[in-house]
Amino acid sequence: MSPQMMKFKVSGLVADLMPNIRLIQTSGHFMLHYHADNSGALHTLRLGYCCAHLVFMLLQYGSNFVNLIFERGDVNDLAANTITVLFFTHCITKFVYFAVRSKLFYRTLGIWNQPNSHPLFVESNNRYHALALKKMRQLLYIIVIWTSFSAIAWTSITFVGDSVHNIKDPDNENETITEEIPRLLVKGWYPWNAMSGMPYYITLIFQIYYVFFSLAHANLLDSLFCSWLIFACEQLQHLKEIMKPLMELSASLDTYVPKSADLFRAPSATSQDNLIESDYNAKNEELKGVYSTRQELGGHFRGGALQNFGGGGVGPNGLTKKQELMVRSAIKYWVERHKHVVRLVTAIGDAYGVALLLHMLTSTIMLTLLAYQATKITGVDKYAATVLGYLLFALAQVFHFCIFGNRLIEESSSVMEAAYSCHWYDGSEEAKTFVQIVCQQCQKAMSISGAKFFTISLDLFASVLGAVVTYFMVLVQLK
Amino acid sequence: MEKYDWKRIMNTNIILLKIMGLWPGGNETYKSNFYMLWSIFSITLFTVGHPFFQTINMIFIFDDFEAIIATIYVTLSEFLIILKAYLIIKNMKILKQLMVTLECDLFQPRNTEQIILFERGLKFWKLNISLFWMMAAGTVFFWSTYPIFDNSVHERRLPFLAWYPFNAKISPYYEITYIYQVIGIIFAAGTALSAAALVTAFYMYIAAQFIILCDDVKYLYDIRKNSSTDFKMKLINCVTHHRAILKFANDASKFSNWIIFGQFFTSVITLALTMFQLTTVAALSSEFFSLMAFLAAITVEIFMFCWFGNEVELESAKVAYAVFESEWIDTSSAQKKYIIFFVRRCQKPLKMSALDLFYLSLDTFM
């Protein structure tokens, strides 16, 4: 299906994440769907825009690398340049990864396009959806501010201190002298002389663009991943919350039932428009009656009120056939929604797992080198500031996705506790069996793994932090 | 649906094993025939003989520390290979039985969709083995040819320091011994490769079986064509299948236990020694490359064991969730109670272990 033919309709996750998606598209990632007008010319234009970004990124990255090779004589410079190269490897990796695996991302974004719904739980669903939306926006603001701040800090620190590097004195083999190099954000090799004048300003602006856009590339994709996790967590919270009303719905008539009516006091319960997608459409009329009379009959749920529903006799739990059907439809909604969330989490893992693995591999090497660099800090100067800046940024990136991965694990393992803490003993036999099966299924927490090698959780962050501190301590001792 | 041939993907390995005298034909273990003669001959001469001469040499050069280290890491691996060959021969009966069990009806895929699901895993295994082949070939190549590249052929230097009852520096003897050493190392690499391939192939088959089981369970309550509507029978079938898989895994474990244990034990020591060697040789020489290739081969070998052990664990954990994905909501209470029993057992994932000391998973690899 060519992009031109696709009718542009925002729904589901795409609608929720629209600001994020637009930012990603502006920064030059290869996200070519989700435009209202996708005709051939505009599509090619957008593709060209992305390719231009890719070319610029690779050029500057290549320039960094060449500079690394030229300056490999001096150990300090070698370490510093390696750290810079590794830092920008993240960004290039994420850029290329997205271009190559964009199909998986589109699939994940489209997974929530057809969620099921149940009239009884619409209000709760909407509430948690709104909550998820709010959190996603907040996260996006924080990421954007942090990225901009980092780029500005990097630019400003370039203009502080001397812009020199050490090379071997041509006269005396054992001495090193300082030599002027262009005052630029990252040390790179250029085929022109960038010391001063027009070439210098052009190079400077190019570098500012490069730094800002690289940071944006990496961070925006990470925030997309975390937004997905936020959404999944809020859905799990929704499922946990509706456990209790579900139990009380199926509770026998001997127990105090009227409270349920209060729980369903939200507007949707009294609305007459039918959102039921299950196969109970034939029973629409009777069920409509149930919803509206439920409010009035709040206190009259026993005895004679039953006769008004007509149809079938009284079931083993004191529930009529219709009530049993409603309980069953609620259980079905719960189970289907849970399966849907599991599908979403699996898709997220498939889409982003390998990127996380690559990120962790690069980070490990980079943090080791940073620990080594940190042992050479002699005072509060430009060097200390840059080393600490790199360190904090790298750790913050890892922390960013670890914390949301951890939240997912916690939420999914607490579903079982929610199932246990609702009044399951009051529920019908069917509801009790349902709770039992749910408890069994939810014992294993859902987690995102980095291509099966490790799980994304705060344990991972703690081990990374621990490793950096250990290297630092060892290296300080060795000095 | 015609029978799915599980052995097809292992064909190359079986041929290799046959050449090295480690795979008697048919479904039985070694019989007294011509093949057994060939096995005894080739294994004694090449697989055992080559390290044997190297060990004797070690006794003579005990004082020279660097030379000891240079030979010990290779000799250690070769002893491991002898151990592997011995274990394969000893467990040949179990091995053959496992191959027969694999062909039974219970383990066959039920329809083409299932085949698509597990073929991906099989292809990955093939890719891994090919990668391992390349690494091993690289190592063998560099080891056999470094005297030539180093120009020490003129000094009549052999690829491996070994003692022979005759003077190996005289002209015809030198070439013959050189070729003998090359064939010896090829046999060694081949045995190592085949043992690893066998073990991981079994894990891969187990993972494929779990995928089939998952699929069966997911569609337990679906009325599809060619399937019966007797849910109880289908569930009992699934339970039987599950138990058969567990028994298969148990037997495979019996066969591979010592191999994996030996592999990990020697790999760890070899990795340390090889890295020490790396620091003593000149960078970018032929010897350096051979060491790197050897290091890579060992790492890939351990990775393969851990990865496929991990796959088995992951796939077996998915069965419990597959039950949840089936349409259990509309079934009767009695049915639901059967499901609860089944799920309770499925929740314990199948972890492959080596002598129950440690589990084969990606955690162990890291």
Coordinates of N, CA, C and O in Angstrom, one line a residue, chain B residues 158-275:
Chain B
L158 N 57.4 -26.9 13.0 CA 56.1 -27.4 12.8 C 55.0 -26.4 13.4 O 55.4 -25.7 14.4
P159 N 53.8 -26.5 13.0 CA 52.8 -25.6 13.6 C 52.6 -25.8 15.1 O 52.4 -24.9 15.8
F160 N 52.7 -27.0 15.5 CA 52.6 -27.3 16.9 C 53.9 -28.0 17.5 O 54.4 -28.9 16.8
L161 N 54.3 -27.6 18.7 CA 55.5 -28.2 19.3 C 55.1 -29.6 19.8 O 54.3 -29.7 20.6
A162 N 55.7 -30.6 19.1 CA 55.3 -31.9 19.6 C 56.6 -32.8 19.4 O 57.5 -32.5 18.7
W163 N 56.5 -33.9 20.1 CA 57.7 -34.8 20.1 C 57.3 -36.0 19.3 O 56.2 -36.6 19.5
Y164 N 58.1 -36.4 18.4 CA 57.9 -37.6 17.6 C 59.0 -38.5 17.8 O 60.2 -38.1 18.0
P165 N 58.7 -39.8 17.7 CA 59.8 -40.8 17.9 C 60.9 -40.8 16.8 O 61.9 -41.4 16.9
F166 N 60.6 -40.0 15.7 CA 61.6 -39.9 14.7 C 62.0 -38.5 14.5 O 61.3 -37.6 15.1
N167 N 63.0 -38.2 13.8 CA 63.5 -36.8 13.6 C 62.6 -36.1 12.6 O 62.6 -36.4 11.4
A168 N 61.8 -35.2 13.1 CA 60.8 -34.6 12.2 C 61.4 -33.4 11.4 O 60.7 -32.7 10.7
K169 N 62.7 -33.2 11.4 CA 63.2 -32.1 10.7 C 63.8 -32.5 9.4 O 64.2 -31.7 8.6
I170 N 63.9 -33.8 9.1 CA 64.5 -34.3 7.9 C 63.4 -34.2 6.8 O 62.2 -34.3 7.1
S171 N 63.8 -34.0 5.6 CA 62.9 -33.6 4.5 C 61.6 -34.4 4.4 O 60.5 -33.9 4.5
P172 N 61.6 -35.7 4.0 CA 60.2 -36.3 3.7 C 59.4 -36.3 5.0 O 58.2 -36.0 5.0
Y173 N 60.1 -36.6 6.2 CA 59.4 -36.7 7.4 C 58.7 -35.4 7.8 O 57.7 -35.3 8.4
Y174 N 59.4 -34.3 7.5 CA 58.9 -33.0 7.9 C 57.6 -32.7 7.2 O 56.6 -32.4 7.9
E175 N 57.5 -33.0 5.9 CA 56.2 -32.7 5.2 C 55.1 -33.6 5.7 O 54.0 -33.2 5.9
I176 N 55.5 -34.9 5.9 CA 54.4 -35.9 6.3 C 53.9 -35.4 7.7 O 52.7 -35.4 7.9
T177 N 54.8 -35.1 8.6 CA 54.4 -34.7 9.9 C 53.6 -33.4 9.9 O 52.6 -33.3 10.6
Y178 N 54.0 -32.5 9.0 CA 53.2 -31.2 8.9 C 51.8 -31.5 8.5 O 50.8 -31.1 9.1
I179 N 51.6 -32.4 7.4 CA 50.3 -32.7 7.0 C 49.5 -33.5 8.1 O 48.3 -33.2 8.3
Y180 N 50.2 -34.3 8.8 CA 49.6 -35.1 9.9 C 49.0 -34.1 10.9 O 47.9 -34.2 11.4
Q181 N 49.8 -33.1 11.3 CA 49.4 -32.1 12.3 C 48.2 -31.3 11.7 O 47.2 -31.1 12.5
V182 N 48.2 -31.0 10.4 CA 47.1 -30.2 9.9 C 45.8 -31.1 10.0 O 44.7 -30.6 10.4
I183 N 45.9 -32.3 9.5 CA 44.7 -33.2 9.6 C 44.3 -33.4 11.0 O 43.1 -33.4 11.3
G184 N 45.3 -33.5 11.9 CA 44.9 -33.7 13.3 C 44.1 -32.5 13.8 O 43.1 -32.6 14.5
I185 N 44.5 -31.3 13.5 CA 43.8 -30.1 14.0 C 42.5 -30.0 13.3 O 41.5 -29.5 13.9
I186 N 42.4 -30.4 12.0 CA 41.1 -30.3 11.3 C 40.1 -31.3 12.0 O 38.9 -30.9 12.3
F187 N 40.6 -32.5 12.4 CA 39.7 -33.4 13.1 C 39.3 -32.9 14.4 O 38.1 -33.0 14.8
A188 N 40.2 -32.2 15.1 CA 39.9 -31.7 16.4 C 38.8 -30.6 16.3 O 37.8 -30.6 17.0
A189 N 39.1 -29.7 15.3 CA 38.1 -28.6 15.2 C 36.7 -29.2 14.8 O 35.7 -28.8 15.2
G190 N 36.8 -30.2 13.9 CA 35.5 -30.8 13.4 C 34.8 -31.5 14.6 O 33.6 -31.4 14.7
T191 N 35.5 -32.2 15.4 CA 34.8 -32.8 16.6 C 34.2 -31.8 17.5 O 33.0 -31.9 17.9
A192 N 35.0 -30.7 17.8 CA 34.4 -29.7 18.6 C 33.1 -29.1 18.0 O 32.1 -28.9 18.7
L193 N 33.2 -28.8 16.8 CA 32.1 -28.2 16.1 C 30.9 -29.1 16.1 O 29.8 -28.7 16.4
S194 N 31.1 -30.4 15.8 CA 30.0 -31.3 15.7 C 29.3 -31.5 17.1 O 28.1 -31.6 17.2
A195 N 30.2 -31.6 18.1 CA 29.6 -31.8 19.4 C 28.7 -30.6 19.8 O 27.6 -30.8 20.2
A196 N 29.3 -29.4 19.6 CA 28.5 -28.2 19.9 C 27.2 -28.2 19.0 O 26.1 -27.9 19.5
A197 N 27.3 -28.6 17.7 CA 26.2 -28.6 16.8 C 25.1 -29.5 17.3 O 23.9 -29.2 17.3
L198 N 25.5 -30.7 17.8 CA 24.6 -31.7 18.2 C 23.8 -31.2 19.4 O 22.6 -31.2 19.5
V199 N 24.6 -30.7 20.4 CA 23.9 -30.3 21.7 C 22.9 -29.1 21.4 O 21.8 -29.2 21.8
T200 N 23.4 -28.1 20.6 CA 22.5 -27.0 20.4 C 21.4 -27.4 19.5 O 20.3 -26.8 19.6
A201 N 21.6 -28.4 18.6 CA 20.5 -28.8 17.7 C 19.4 -29.3 18.6 O 18.2 -29.1 18.3
F202 N 19.8 -30.1 19.6 CA 18.7 -30.7 20.4 C 17.9 -29.6 21.2 O 16.7 -29.6 21.3
Y203 N 18.7 -28.6 21.6 CA 18.0 -27.5 22.3 C 17.1 -26.8 21.3 O 15.9 -26.4 21.7
M204 N 17.5 -26.6 20.1 CA 16.7 -26.0 19.1 C 15.5 -26.7 18.8 O 14.4 -26.2 18.7
Y205 N 15.6 -28.1 18.8 CA 14.4 -28.9 18.5 C 13.4 -28.8 19.7 O 12.2 -28.7 19.5
I206 N 14.0 -28.7 20.9 CA 13.1 -28.6 22.1 C 12.3 -27.2 22.0 O 11.1 -27.2 22.2
A207 N 13.1 -26.2 21.6 CA 12.4 -24.9 21.5 C 11.3 -24.9 20.5 O 10.2 -24.4 20.6
A208 N 11.6 -25.6 19.3 CA 10.6 -25.7 18.2 C 9.4 -26.5 18.7 O 8.2 -26.1 18.4
Q209 N 9.6 -27.5 19.5 CA 8.5 -28.3 20.1 C 7.6 -27.4 21.0 O 6.4 -27.5 20.9
F210 N 8.3 -26.6 21.8 CA 7.5 -25.7 22.6 C 6.7 -24.7 21.8 O 5.5 -24.4 22.1
I211 N 7.2 -24.2 20.7 CA 6.5 -23.3 19.8 C 5.2 -24.0 19.3 O 4.1 -23.5 19.2
I212 N 5.4 -25.3 18.8 CA 4.3 -26.1 18.3 C 3.2 -26.2 19.4 O 2.0 -26.0 19.2
L213 N 3.7 -26.5 20.7 CA 2.8 -26.7 21.8 C 2.0 -25.5 22.0 O 0.8 -25.5 22.2
C214 N 2.7 -24.3 22.1 CA 2.1 -23.0 22.3 C 1.0 -22.8 21.3 O -0.1 -22.4 21.6
D215 N 1.3 -23.1 20.0 CA 0.3 -22.8 19.0 C -0.9 -23.7 19.2 O -2.1 -23.3 19.0
D216 N -0.6 -25.0 19.5 CA -1.7 -25.9 19.8 C -2.7 -25.4 20.9 O -3.9 -25.5 20.7
V217 N -2.0 -25.0 21.9 CA -2.8 -24.6 23.1 C -3.6 -23.3 22.8 O -4.7 -23.2 23.2
K218 N -3.0 -22.4 22.0 CA -3.6 -21.2 21.7 C -5.0 -21.4 21.0 O -5.9 -20.7 21.2
Y219 N -5.0 -22.4 20.1 CA -6.1 -22.7 19.3 C -6.9 -23.9 19.8 O -7.6 -24.5 19.1
L220 N -6.8 -24.1 21.1 CA -7.4 -25.3 21.7 C -8.9 -25.3 21.5 O -9.6 -26.2 21.3
Y221 N -9.5 -24.1 21.7 CA -10.9 -24.0 21.6 C -11.4 -23.4 20.3 O -12.6 -23.1 20.1
D222 N -10.5 -23.4 19.3 CA -11.0 -22.9 18.0 C -11.4 -24.1 17.2 O -10.7 -25.1 17.1
I223 N -12.5 -23.9 16.5 CA -12.9 -25.0 15.6 C -12.2 -24.8 14.3 O -12.7 -23.9 13.5
R224 N -11.1 -25.4 14.0 CA -10.5 -25.2 12.7 C -10.7 -26.5 11.9 O -10.9 -27.6 12.5
K225 N -10.5 -26.4 10.7 CA -10.7 -27.6 9.8 C -9.7 -28.7 10.2 O -8.6 -28.4 10.6
N226 N -10.1 -29.9 10.1 CA -9.3 -31.1 10.4 C -9.0 -31.3 11.9 O -8.1 -32.0 12.2
S227 N -9.6 -30.5 12.7 CA -9.4 -30.7 14.1 C -10.7 -31.1 14.8 O -11.8 -30.7 14.4
S228 N -10.6 -31.9 15.8 CA -11.8 -32.4 16.5 C -12.4 -31.4 17.4 O -11.7 -30.4 17.8
T229 N -13.6 -31.6 17.8 CA -14.2 -30.7 18.7 C -14.2 -31.2 20.1 O -14.8 -30.6 21.0
D230 N -13.5 -32.3 20.3 CA -13.5 -32.8 21.7 C -12.3 -32.1 22.5 O -11.2 -32.5 22.4
F231 N -12.7 -31.1 23.2 CA -11.7 -30.3 23.8 C -10.9 -31.0 24.9 O -9.7 -30.8 25.1
K232 N -11.6 -31.9 25.5 CA -10.9 -32.7 26.6 C -9.8 -33.5 26.0 O -8.6 -33.5 26.5
M233 N -10.1 -34.2 24.8 CA -9.0 -35.0 24.2 C -7.9 -34.1 23.7 O -6.7 -34.4 23.9
K234 N -8.2 -32.9 23.2 CA -7.2 -32.0 22.7 C -6.3 -31.6 23.9 O -5.1 -31.5 23.8
L235 N -6.9 -31.3 25.0 CA -6.1 -30.8 26.2 C -5.2 -32.0 26.6 O -4.1 -31.7 27.0
I236 N -5.8 -33.2 26.7 CA -5.0 -34.3 27.1 C -3.8 -34.5 26.2 O -2.7 -34.8 26.6
N237 N -4.1 -34.3 24.9 CA -3.0 -34.4 23.9 C -1.9 -33.4 24.2 O -0.7 -33.7 24.1
C238 N -2.3 -32.2 24.5 CA -1.3 -31.1 24.8 C -0.5 -31.5 26.1 O 0.7 -31.4 26.1
V239 N -1.2 -32.1 27.1 CA -0.5 -32.5 28.3 C 0.6 -33.6 28.0 O 1.7 -33.5 28.4
T240 N 0.1 -34.5 27.1 CA 1.0 -35.6 26.8 C 2.2 -35.1 26.0 O 3.4 -35.5 26.3
H241 N 1.9 -34.2 25.1 CA 3.0 -33.5 24.3 C 4.0 -32.9 25.3 O 5.2 -33.0 25.1
H242 N 3.5 -32.1 26.2 CA 4.3 -31.4 27.2 C 5.2 -32.4 27.9 O 6.4 -32.2 28.1
R243 N 4.6 -33.5 28.4 CA 5.4 -34.4 29.2 C 6.5 -35.1 28.3 O 7.6 -35.3 28.7
A244 N 6.1 -35.3 27.0 CA 7.1 -35.9 26.1 C 8.3 -35.0 25.9 O 9.4 -35.4 25.8
I245 N 8.0 -33.7 25.7 CA 9.0 -32.7 25.5 C 10.0 -32.7 26.7 O 11.2 -32.7 26.6
L246 N 9.4 -32.8 27.9 CA 10.2 -32.7 29.1 C 11.1 -34.0 29.2 O 12.3 -33.9 29.6
K247 N 10.5 -35.1 28.8 CA 11.4 -36.3 28.8 C 12.5 -36.2 27.8 O 13.6 -36.6 28.1
F248 N 12.2 -35.7 26.6 CA 13.2 -35.5 25.6 C 14.3 -34.6 26.1 O 15.5 -34.9 25.9
A249 N 13.9 -33.5 26.8 CA 14.9 -32.6 27.3 C 15.8 -33.3 28.4 O 17.0 -33.1 28.4
N250 N 15.1 -34.1 29.2 CA 15.9 -34.8 30.2 C 17.0 -35.7 29.6 O 18.1 -35.7 30.0
D251 N 16.5 -36.5 28.5 CA 17.5 -37.4 27.9 C 18.6 -36.6 27.2 O 19.8 -36.9 27.3
A252 N 18.2 -35.5 26.6 CA 19.2 -34.6 25.9 C 20.2 -34.1 26.9 O 21.4 -34.0 26.7
S253 N 19.7 -33.8 28.1 CA 20.6 -33.3 29.2 C 21.6 -34.4 29.6 O 22.7 -34.1 29.8
K254 N 21.1 -35.6 29.7 CA 22.0 -36.7 30.1 C 23.2 -36.8 29.2 O 24.3 -37.0 29.6
F255 N 22.8 -36.6 27.9 CA 23.9 -36.7 26.9 C 24.8 -35.5 26.9 O 26.0 -35.7 26.8
S256 N 24.3 -34.3 27.2 CA 25.1 -33.2 27.0 C 25.7 -32.6 28.3 O 26.5 -31.7 28.3
N257 N 25.3 -33.1 29.4 CA 25.8 -32.6 30.7 C 27.3 -32.4 30.8 O 27.8 -31.3 31.0
W258 N 28.0 -33.5 30.7 CA 29.5 -33.4 30.9 C 30.1 -32.6 29.8 O 31.1 -31.9 30.0
I259 N 29.6 -32.7 28.6 CA 30.1 -31.9 27.5 C 30.1 -30.4 27.8 O 31.1 -29.7 27.7
I260 N 28.9 -30.0 28.3 CA 28.8 -28.5 28.6 C 29.7 -28.2 29.7 O 30.4 -27.1 29.7
F261 N 29.7 -29.0 30.8 CA 30.5 -28.7 31.9 C 32.0 -28.6 31.5 O 32.6 -27.6 31.9
G262 N 32.4 -29.6 30.8 CA 33.8 -29.6 30.3 C 34.1 -28.3 29.5 O 35.1 -27.7 29.6
Q263 N 33.1 -28.0 28.6 CA 33.3 -26.9 27.7 C 33.5 -25.6 28.5 O 34.4 -24.8 28.3
F264 N 32.6 -25.3 29.5 CA 32.7 -24.1 30.2 C 34.0 -24.0 31.0 O 34.7 -23.0 31.1
F265 N 34.3 -25.2 31.7 CA 35.5 -25.2 32.5 C 36.7 -24.9 31.7 O 37.5 -24.0 32.1
T266 N 36.9 -25.6 30.6 CA 38.1 -25.3 29.8 C 38.1 -24.0 29.1 O 39.1 -23.3 29.0
S267 N 36.9 -23.5 28.7 CA 36.8 -22.3 28.0 C 37.3 -21.1 28.9 O 38.0 -20.3 28.4
V268 N 36.9 -21.2 30.1 CA 37.2 -20.1 31.0 C 38.8 -20.0 31.2 O 39.4 -19.0 31.0
I269 N 39.4 -21.2 31.4 CA 40.8 -21.2 31.6 C 41.5 -20.8 30.3 O 42.5 -20.0 30.2
T270 N 41.0 -21.4 29.1 CA 41.6 -21.1 27.9 C 41.5 -19.6 27.5 O 42.5 -19.0 27.0
L271 N 40.4 -19.0 27.8 CA 40.2 -17.5 27.5 C 41.3 -16.8 28.3 O 42.0 -15.9 27.7
A272 N 41.5 -17.1 29.6 CA 42.5 -16.4 30.3 C 43.9 -16.6 29.7 O 44.7 -15.6 29.6
L273 N 44.2 -17.8 29.4 CA 45.5 -18.1 28.9 C 45.8 -17.5 27.5 O 46.8 -17.0 27.3
T274 N 44.7 -17.5 26.7 CA 44.9 -17.0 25.4 C 45.1 -15.5 25.5 O 45.9 -14.9 24.7
M275 N 44.4 -14.8 26.4 CA 44.6 -13.4 26.5 C 46.0 -13.1 27.0 O 46.6 -12.1 26.6

